[in-house]
Short mmCIF file of C-alpha atoms in Angstrom, two decimals:
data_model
loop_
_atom_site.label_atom_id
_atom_site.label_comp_id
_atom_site.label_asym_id
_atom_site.label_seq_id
_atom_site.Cartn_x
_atom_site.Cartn_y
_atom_site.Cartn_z
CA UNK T 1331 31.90 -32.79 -10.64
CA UNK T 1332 29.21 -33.04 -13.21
CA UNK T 1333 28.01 -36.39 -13.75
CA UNK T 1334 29.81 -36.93 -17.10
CA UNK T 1335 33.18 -38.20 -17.29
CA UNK T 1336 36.36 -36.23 -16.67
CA UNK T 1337 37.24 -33.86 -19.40
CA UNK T 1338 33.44 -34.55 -20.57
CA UNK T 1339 32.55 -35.56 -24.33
CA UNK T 1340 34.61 -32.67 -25.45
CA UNK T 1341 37.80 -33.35 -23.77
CA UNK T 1342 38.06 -30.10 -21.47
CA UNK T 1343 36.90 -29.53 -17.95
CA UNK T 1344 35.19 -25.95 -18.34
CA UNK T 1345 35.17 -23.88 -15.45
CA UNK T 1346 32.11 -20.55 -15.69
CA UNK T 1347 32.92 -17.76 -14.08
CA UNK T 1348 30.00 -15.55 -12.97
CA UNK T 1349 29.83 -12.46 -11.16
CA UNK T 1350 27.04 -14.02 -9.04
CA UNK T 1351 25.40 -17.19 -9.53
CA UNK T 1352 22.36 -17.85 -9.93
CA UNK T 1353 20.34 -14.98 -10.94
CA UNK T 1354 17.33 -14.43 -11.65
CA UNK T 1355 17.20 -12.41 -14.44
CA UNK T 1356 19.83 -14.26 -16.27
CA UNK T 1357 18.01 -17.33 -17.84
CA UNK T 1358 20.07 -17.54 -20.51
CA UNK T 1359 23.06 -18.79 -18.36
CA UNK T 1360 21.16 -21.71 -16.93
CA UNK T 1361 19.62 -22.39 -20.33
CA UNK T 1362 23.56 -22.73 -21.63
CA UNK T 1363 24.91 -24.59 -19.17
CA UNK T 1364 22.08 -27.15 -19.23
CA UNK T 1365 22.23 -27.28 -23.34
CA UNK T 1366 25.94 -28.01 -22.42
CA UNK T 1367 25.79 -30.69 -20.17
CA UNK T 1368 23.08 -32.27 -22.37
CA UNK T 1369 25.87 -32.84 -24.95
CA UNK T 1370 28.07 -34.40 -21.85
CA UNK T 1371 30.35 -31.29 -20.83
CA UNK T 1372 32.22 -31.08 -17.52
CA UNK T 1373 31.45 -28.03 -16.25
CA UNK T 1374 31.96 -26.67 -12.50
CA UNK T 1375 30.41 -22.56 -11.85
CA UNK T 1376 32.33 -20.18 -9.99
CA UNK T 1377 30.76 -17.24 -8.46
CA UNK T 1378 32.46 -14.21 -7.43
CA UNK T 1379 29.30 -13.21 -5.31
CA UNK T 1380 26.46 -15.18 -2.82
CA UNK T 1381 23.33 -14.99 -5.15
CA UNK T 1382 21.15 -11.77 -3.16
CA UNK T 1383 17.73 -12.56 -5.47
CA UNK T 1384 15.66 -15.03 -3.13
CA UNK T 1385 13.69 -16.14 -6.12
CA UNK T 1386 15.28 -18.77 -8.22
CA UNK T 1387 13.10 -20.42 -11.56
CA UNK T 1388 12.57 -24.02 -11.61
CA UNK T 1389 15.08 -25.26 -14.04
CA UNK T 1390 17.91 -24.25 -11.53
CA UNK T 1391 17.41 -27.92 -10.10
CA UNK T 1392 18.67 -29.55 -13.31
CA UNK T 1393 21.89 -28.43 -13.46
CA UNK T 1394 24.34 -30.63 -12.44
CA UNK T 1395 27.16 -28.31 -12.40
CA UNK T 1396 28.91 -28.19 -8.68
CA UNK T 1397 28.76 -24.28 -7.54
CA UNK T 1398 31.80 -22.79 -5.39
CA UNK T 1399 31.92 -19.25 -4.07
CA UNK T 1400 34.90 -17.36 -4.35
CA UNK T 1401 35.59 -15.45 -1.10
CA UNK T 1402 34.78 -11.76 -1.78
CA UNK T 1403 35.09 -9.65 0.71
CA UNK T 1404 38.51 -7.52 0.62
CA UNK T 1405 41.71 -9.51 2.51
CA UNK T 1406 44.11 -8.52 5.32
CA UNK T 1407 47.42 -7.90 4.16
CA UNK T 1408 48.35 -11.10 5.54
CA UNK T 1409 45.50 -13.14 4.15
CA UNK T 1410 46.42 -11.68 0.72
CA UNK T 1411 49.81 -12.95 1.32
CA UNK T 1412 49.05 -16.61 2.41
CA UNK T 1413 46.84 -16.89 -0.77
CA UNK T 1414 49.66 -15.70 -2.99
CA UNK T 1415 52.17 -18.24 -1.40
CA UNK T 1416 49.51 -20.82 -1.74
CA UNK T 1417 48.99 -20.02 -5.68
CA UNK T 1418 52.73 -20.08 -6.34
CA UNK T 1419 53.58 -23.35 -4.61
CA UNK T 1420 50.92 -24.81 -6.78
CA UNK T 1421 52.27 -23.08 -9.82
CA UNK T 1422 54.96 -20.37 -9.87
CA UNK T 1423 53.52 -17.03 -10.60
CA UNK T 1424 54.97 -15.29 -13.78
CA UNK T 1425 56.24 -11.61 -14.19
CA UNK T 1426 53.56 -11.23 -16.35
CA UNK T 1427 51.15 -12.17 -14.17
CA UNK T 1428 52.56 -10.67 -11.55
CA UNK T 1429 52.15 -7.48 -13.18
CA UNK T 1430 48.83 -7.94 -14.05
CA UNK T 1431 47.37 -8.59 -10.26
CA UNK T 1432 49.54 -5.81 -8.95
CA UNK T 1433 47.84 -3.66 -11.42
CA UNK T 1434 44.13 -5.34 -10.38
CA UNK T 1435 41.71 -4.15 -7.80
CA UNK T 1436 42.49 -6.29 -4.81
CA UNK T 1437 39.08 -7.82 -4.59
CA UNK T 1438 39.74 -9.15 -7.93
CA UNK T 1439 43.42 -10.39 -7.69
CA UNK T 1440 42.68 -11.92 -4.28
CA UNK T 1441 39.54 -13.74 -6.12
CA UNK T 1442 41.60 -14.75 -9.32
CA UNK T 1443 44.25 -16.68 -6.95
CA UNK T 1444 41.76 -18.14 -5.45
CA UNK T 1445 40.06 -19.40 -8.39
CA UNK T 1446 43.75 -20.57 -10.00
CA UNK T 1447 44.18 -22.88 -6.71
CA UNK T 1448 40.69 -24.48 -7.84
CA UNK T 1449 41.80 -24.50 -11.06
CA UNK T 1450 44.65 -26.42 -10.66
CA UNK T 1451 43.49 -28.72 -7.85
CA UNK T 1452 40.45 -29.69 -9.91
CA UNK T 1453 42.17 -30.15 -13.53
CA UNK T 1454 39.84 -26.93 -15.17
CA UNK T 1455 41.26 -26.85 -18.20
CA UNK T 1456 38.91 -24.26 -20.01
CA UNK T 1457 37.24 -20.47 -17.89
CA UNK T 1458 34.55 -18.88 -19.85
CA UNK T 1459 32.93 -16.29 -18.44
CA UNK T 1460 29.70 -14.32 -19.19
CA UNK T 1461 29.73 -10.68 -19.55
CA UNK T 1462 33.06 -8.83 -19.92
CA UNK T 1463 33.10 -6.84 -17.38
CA UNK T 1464 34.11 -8.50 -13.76
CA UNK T 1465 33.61 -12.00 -14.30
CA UNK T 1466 36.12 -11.85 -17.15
CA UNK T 1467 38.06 -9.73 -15.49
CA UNK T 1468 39.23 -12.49 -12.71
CA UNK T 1469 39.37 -14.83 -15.60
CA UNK T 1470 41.59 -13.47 -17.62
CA UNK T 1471 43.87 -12.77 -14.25
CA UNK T 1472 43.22 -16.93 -13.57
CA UNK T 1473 44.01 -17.38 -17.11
CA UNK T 1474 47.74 -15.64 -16.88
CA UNK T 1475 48.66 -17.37 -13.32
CA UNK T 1476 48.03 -20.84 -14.63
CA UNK T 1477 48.49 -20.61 -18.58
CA UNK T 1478 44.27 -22.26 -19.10
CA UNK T 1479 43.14 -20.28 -21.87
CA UNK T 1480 39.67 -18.54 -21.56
CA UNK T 1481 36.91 -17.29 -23.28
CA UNK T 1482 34.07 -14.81 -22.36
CA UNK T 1483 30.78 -13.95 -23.95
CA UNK T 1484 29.88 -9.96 -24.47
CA UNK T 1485 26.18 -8.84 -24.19
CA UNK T 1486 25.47 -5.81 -24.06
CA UNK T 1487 25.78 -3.41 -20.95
CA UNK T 1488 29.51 -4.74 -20.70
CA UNK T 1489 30.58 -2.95 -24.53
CA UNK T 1490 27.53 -0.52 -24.68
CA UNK T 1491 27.97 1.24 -21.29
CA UNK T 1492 29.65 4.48 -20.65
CA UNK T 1493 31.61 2.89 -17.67
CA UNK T 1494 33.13 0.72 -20.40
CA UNK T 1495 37.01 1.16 -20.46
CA UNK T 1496 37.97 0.33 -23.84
CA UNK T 1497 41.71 -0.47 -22.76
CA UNK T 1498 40.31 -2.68 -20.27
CA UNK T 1499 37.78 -4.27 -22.85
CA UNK T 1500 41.16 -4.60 -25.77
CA UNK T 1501 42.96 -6.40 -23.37
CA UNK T 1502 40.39 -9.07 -22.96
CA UNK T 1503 39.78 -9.47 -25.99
CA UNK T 1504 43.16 -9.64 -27.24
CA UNK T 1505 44.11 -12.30 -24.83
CA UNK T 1506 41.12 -14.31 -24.94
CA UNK T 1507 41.19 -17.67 -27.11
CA UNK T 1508 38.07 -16.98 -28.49
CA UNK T 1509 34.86 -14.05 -27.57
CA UNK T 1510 31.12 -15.08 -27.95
CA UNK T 1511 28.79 -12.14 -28.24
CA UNK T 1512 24.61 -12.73 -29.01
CA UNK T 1513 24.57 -10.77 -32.52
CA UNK T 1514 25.67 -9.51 -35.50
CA UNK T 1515 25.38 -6.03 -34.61
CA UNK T 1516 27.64 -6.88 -31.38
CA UNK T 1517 30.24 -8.18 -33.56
CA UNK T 1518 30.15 -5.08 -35.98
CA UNK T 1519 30.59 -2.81 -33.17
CA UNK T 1520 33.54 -4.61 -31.10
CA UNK T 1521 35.25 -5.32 -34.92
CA UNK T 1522 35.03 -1.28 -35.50
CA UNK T 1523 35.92 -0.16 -32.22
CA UNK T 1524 38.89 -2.73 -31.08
CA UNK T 1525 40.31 -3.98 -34.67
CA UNK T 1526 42.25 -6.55 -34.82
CA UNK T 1527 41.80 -7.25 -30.65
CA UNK T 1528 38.73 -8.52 -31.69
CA UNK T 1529 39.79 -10.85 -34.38
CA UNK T 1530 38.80 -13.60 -32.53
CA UNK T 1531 35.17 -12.65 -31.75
CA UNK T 1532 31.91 -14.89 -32.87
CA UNK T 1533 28.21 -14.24 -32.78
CA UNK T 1534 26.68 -17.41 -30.88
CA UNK T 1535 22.54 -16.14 -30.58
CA UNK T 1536 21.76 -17.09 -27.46
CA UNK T 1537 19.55 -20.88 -26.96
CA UNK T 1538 16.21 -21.15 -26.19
CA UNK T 1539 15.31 -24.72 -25.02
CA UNK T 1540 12.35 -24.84 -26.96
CA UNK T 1541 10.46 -28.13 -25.78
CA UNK T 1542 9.51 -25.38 -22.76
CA UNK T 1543 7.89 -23.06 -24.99
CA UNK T 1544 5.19 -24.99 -27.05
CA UNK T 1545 3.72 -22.89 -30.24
CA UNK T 1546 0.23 -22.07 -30.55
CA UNK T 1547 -1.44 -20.26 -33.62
CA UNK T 1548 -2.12 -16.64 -31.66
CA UNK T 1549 -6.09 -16.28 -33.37
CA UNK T 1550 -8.57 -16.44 -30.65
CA UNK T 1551 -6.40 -14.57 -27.90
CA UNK T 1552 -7.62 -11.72 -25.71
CA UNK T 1553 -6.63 -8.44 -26.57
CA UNK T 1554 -3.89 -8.27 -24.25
CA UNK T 1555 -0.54 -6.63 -24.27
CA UNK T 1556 2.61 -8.73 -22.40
CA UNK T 1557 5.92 -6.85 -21.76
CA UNK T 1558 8.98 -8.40 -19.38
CA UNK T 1559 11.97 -7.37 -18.23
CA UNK T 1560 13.92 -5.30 -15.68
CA UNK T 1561 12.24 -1.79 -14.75
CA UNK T 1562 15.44 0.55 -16.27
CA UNK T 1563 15.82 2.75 -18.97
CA UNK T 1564 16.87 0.92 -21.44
CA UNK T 1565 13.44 -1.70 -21.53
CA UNK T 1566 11.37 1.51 -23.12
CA UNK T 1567 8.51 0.73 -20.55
CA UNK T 1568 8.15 4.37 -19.97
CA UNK T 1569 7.50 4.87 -23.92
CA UNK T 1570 5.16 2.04 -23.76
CA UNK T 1571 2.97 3.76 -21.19
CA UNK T 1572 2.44 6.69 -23.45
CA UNK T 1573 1.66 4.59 -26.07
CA UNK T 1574 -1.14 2.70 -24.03
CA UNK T 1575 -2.16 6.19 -23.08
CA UNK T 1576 -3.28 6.54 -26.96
CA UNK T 1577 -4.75 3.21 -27.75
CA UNK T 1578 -7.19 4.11 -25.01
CA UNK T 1579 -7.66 7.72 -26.06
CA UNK T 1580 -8.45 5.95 -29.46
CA UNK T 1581 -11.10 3.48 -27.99
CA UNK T 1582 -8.90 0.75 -28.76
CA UNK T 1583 -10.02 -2.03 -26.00
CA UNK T 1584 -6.89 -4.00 -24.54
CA UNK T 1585 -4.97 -4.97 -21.14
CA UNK T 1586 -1.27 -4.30 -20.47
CA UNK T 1587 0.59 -6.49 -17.76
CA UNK T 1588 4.47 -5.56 -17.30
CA UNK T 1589 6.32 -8.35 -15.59
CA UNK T 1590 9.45 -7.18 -13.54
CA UNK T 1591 11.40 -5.04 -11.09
CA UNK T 1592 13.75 -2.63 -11.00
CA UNK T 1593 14.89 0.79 -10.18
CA UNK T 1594 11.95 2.75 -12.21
CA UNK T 1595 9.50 0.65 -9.98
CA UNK T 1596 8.41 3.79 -8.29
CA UNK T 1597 8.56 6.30 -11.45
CA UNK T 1598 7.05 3.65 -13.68
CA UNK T 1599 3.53 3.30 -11.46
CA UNK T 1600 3.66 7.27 -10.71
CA UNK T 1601 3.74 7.67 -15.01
CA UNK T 1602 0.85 5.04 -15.38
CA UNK T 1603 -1.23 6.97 -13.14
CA UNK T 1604 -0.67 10.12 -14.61
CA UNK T 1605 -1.96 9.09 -17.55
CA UNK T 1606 -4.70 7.27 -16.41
CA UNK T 1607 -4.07 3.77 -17.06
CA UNK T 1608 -5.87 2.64 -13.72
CA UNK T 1609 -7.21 -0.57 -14.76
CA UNK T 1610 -6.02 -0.57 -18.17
CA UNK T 1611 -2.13 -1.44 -17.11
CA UNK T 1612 -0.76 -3.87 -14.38
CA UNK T 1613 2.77 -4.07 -12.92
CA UNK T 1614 2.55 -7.79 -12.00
CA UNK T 1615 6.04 -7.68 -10.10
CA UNK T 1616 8.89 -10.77 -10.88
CA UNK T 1617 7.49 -13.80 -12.46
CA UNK T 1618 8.90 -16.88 -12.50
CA UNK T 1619 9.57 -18.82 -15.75
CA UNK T 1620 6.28 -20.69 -16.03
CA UNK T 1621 4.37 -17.90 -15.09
CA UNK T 1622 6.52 -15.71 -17.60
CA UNK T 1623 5.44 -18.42 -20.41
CA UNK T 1624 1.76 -18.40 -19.06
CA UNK T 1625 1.55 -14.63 -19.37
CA UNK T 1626 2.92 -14.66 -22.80
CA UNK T 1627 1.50 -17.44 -24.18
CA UNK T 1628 -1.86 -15.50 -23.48
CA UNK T 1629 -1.21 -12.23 -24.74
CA UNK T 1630 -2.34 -11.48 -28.33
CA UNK T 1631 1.10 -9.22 -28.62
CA UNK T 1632 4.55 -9.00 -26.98
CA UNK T 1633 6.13 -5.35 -26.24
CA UNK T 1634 9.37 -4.99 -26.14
CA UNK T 1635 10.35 -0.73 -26.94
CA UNK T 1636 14.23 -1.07 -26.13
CA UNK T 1637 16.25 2.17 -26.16
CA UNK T 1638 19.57 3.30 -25.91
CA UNK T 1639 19.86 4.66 -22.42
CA UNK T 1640 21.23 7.99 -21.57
CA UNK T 1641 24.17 6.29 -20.13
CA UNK T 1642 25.10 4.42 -23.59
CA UNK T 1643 23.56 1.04 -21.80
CA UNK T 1644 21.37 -0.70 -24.51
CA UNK T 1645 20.26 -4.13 -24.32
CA UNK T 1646 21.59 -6.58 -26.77
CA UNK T 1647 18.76 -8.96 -27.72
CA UNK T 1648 16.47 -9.82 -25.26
CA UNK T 1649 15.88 -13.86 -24.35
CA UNK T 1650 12.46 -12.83 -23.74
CA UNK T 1651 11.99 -11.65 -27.98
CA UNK T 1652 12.67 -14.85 -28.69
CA UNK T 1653 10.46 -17.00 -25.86
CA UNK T 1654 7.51 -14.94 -27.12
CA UNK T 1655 8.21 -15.87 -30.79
CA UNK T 1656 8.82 -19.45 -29.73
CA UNK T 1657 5.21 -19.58 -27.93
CA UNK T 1658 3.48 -18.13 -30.61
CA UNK T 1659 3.12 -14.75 -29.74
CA UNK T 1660 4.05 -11.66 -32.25
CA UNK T 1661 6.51 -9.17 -30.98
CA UNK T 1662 6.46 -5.40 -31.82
CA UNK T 1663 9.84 -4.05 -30.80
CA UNK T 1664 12.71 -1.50 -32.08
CA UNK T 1665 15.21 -0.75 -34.38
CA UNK T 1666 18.32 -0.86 -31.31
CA UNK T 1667 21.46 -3.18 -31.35
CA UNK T 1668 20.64 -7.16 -32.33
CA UNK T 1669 16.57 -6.86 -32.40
CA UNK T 1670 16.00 -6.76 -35.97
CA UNK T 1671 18.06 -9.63 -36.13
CA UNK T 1672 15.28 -11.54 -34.87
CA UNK T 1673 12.22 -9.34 -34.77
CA UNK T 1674 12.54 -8.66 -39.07
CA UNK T 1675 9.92 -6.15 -39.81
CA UNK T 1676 6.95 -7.61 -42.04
CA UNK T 1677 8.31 -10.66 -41.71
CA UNK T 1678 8.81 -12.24 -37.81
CA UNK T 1679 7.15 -9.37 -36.21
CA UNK T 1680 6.80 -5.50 -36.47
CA UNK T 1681 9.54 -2.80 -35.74
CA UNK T 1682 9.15 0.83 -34.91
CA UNK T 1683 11.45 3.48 -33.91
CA UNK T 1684 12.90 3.40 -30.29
CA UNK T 1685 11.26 6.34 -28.38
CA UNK T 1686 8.01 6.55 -30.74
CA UNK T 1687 4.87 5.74 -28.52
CA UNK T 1688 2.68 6.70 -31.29
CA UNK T 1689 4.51 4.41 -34.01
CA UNK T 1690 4.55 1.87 -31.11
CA UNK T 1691 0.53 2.19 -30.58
CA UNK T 1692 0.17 1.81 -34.78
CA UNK T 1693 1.62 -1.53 -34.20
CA UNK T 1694 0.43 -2.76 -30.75
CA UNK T 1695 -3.10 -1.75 -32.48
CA UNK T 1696 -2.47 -3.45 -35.87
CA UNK T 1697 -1.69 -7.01 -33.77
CA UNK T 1698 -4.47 -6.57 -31.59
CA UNK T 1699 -6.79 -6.34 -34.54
CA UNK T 1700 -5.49 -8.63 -37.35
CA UNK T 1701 -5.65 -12.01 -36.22
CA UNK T 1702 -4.41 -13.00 -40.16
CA UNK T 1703 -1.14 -10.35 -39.50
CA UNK T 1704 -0.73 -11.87 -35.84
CA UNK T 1705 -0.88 -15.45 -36.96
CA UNK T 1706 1.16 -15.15 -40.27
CA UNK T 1707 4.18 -12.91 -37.92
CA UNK T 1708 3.62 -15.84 -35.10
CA UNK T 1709 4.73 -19.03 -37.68
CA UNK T 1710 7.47 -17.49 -39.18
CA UNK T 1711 8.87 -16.20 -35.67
CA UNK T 1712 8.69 -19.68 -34.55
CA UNK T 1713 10.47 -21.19 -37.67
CA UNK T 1714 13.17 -18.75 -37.43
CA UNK T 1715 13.75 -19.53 -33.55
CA UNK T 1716 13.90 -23.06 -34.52
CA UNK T 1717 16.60 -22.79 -37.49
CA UNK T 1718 18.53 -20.08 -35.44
CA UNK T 1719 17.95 -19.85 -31.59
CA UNK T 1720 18.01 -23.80 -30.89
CA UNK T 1721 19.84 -24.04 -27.35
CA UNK T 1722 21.23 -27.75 -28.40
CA UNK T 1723 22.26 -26.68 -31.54
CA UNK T 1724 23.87 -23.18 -30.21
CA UNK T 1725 25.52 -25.19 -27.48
CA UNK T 1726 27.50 -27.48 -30.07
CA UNK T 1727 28.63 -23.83 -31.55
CA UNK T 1728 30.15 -23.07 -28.71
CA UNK T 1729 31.75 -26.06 -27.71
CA UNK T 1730 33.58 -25.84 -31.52
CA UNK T 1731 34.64 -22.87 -30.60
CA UNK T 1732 36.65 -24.75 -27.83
CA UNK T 1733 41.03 -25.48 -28.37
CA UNK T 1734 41.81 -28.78 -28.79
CA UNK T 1735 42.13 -29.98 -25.27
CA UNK T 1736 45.61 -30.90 -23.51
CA UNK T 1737 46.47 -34.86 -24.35
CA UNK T 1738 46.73 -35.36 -20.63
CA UNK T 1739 45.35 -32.92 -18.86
CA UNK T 1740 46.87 -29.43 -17.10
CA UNK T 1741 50.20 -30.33 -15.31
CA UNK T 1742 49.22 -30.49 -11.55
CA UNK T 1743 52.73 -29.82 -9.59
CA UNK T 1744 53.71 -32.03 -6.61
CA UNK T 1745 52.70 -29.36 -4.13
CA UNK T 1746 49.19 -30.47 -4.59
CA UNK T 1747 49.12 -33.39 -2.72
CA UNK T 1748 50.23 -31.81 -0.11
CA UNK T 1749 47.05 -29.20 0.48
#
């Protein structure tokens, strides 16, 4: 257990369920749960898969949060039965229920009786999971064996992608107590395409734990050009290339470092060649979070030239957006999704059409020369992270969000005592 009381300063024990825990590229998840327990919430994390990364950032060893790992890999007919026998001694199974994991991939059923046994052994009395895809998936399964409400929080390639299945996606959002997604634009587009299934959904930005990312005034800085994030489609890097390709035919004088990895590794390096960037542009591989802030912190701009991918996949608002504002450091990114929720052109930083290298090298070459534009973009980024993207403050949001929690706690049946 966490190392606040049972039931924790709001009342419930909260049990996260994650497809895999931890991950690298999901910050944001540590940053929540940490914001969380700061304001004393129970909270045990449930993975449906072993983390595969290798490479975990440094404020992993904060969290307090015990970790257990669903079993995963797919049952025996007779281990599938012994689990279901063990799930309804500890609480009868429902027709409804019933229904629902016959209906279920196995993997999935067998991993949402598991997690009910924990559930009801341990006194969860709250799942919220991140991303709707999987992870809320075996929720929402817990959720009907063992009556614990849940939540889940949308982002972006879980409603944007074409694999989407929008009965799949109504469901859980029709049964859910409450949905969290990261922006406005999120909210527009579940409201329009699910009605009232998404009655219950709330925009809750992401937090930013902003005593890690210290502001400074972005005037003396070298001209260099930061970009992070996972090497797919949807991060733009490919249109960011080209536009590097015509600052340098223009004699601008700048650097471009790209931290990250991903399936475009190989086509990303090939395209950078190609157009000469040989010394100009460096693929600096995964950084971890202090190097992440170090490389940011020193660039004179941030690049970030989202896209909708061919595939629908889009990202929703980038965590990284708003570390750069937070340390200072004016963002140029595009018109897609959630991003001129933060990045307001003119105002917190510059955007440009997705899939316009030359509109995107107008900017990137505006910031490198206007220290006056860069600093007066930097300040009111920073103020508009504080009022908006606060992790303490966002926490408290969703912890509101919460029901009122049971007077005594989930009934635990007899059978428990017996395991």
């Amino acid at each position: 257990m966490s190392l606040s009381s049972p039931g924790g300063a709001t009342g419930h024990r909260i049990g996260y369920v994650l497809k895999m825990y931890p991950r690298f590229s999901e910050t944001f998840v540590v940053t929540e749960v940490l914001a969380r327990e700061a304001r004393g919430a129970d909270i045990e994390l449930f993975s449906l898969r072993l983390p595969n990364d290798g490479r975990f950032h440094d404020t992993l060893s904060r969290v307090q949060a015990p970790v257990t790992y669903l079993p995963h890999t797919r049952l025996r007919a007779a281990e599938l039965w012994e689990t279901l026998a063990r799930v309804n001694a500890l609480r009868p199974i429902g027709p409804d229920a019933l229904t629902a994991l016959l209906a279920a991939d196995a993997r999935d059923a067998a991993q949402a009786m598991e997690l009910a046994v924990h559930v009801t052994e341990r006194g969860i009395t709250h799942l919220h999971a991140h991303f709707g895809s999987v992870a809320t998936t075996v929720a929402r399964l817990t959720s009907l064996i063992t009556g614990v409400p849940y939540s889940f929080t949308a982002h972006a390639k879980d409603i944007f992608h074409a694999s989407v299945e929008p009965a799949d996606l109504a469901a859980k959002l029709a049964d859910a107590h409450h949905v969290v997604t990261v922006s406005d634009y999120n909210v527009g587009h579940l409201t329009d395409r699910y009605g009232s299934a998404a009655r219950r959904v709330y925009r809750v930005y992401n937090g930013l734990d902003l005593s890690a990312h210290p502001y400074r005034d972005p005037v003396d800085r070298l001209p260099l050009i930061a970009a992070v994030g996972r090497l797919v489609e949807k991060k733009g890097f490919d249109v960011l290339l080209e536009a590097c390709a015509l600052l340098v035919a223009r004699g601008v004088r700048f650097r471009c470092r790209i931290a990250g990895t991903g399936a475009l590794a190989g086509e990303l390096t090939a395209l950078a060649e190609r157009l000469g960037l040989a010394g100009t542009v460096e693929f600096t591989g995964p950084l971890p979070q202090p190097r992440v802030r170090e490389l940011v912190g020193a660039a004179a701009v941030f690049a970030a030239p989202c896209v909708v991918g061919s595939d629908g996949n889009a990202d929703g608002l980038p965590t990284v957006l708003l570390e750069a504002m937070a340390l200072g450091t004016p963002c140029v990114s595009t018109d897609v999704t959630g991003i001129p929720e933060v990045v307001r052109d003119g105002e917190t930083g510059l955007v440009v059409a997705q899939r316009d290298p030359a509109a995107l090298a107008d900017a990137l070459a505006a910031l490198l020369a206007d220290p006056t534009l860069r600093v007066g973009l930097a300040r009111a980024g920073r103020a508009l992270v504080e009022r908006e993207f606060d992790a303490a403050v966002q926490a408290g949001r969703l912890d509101a969000l919460l029901p009122p929690p049971p007077v005594t706690g989930p009934p635990v049946p007899a059978a428990v005592a017996a395991l």
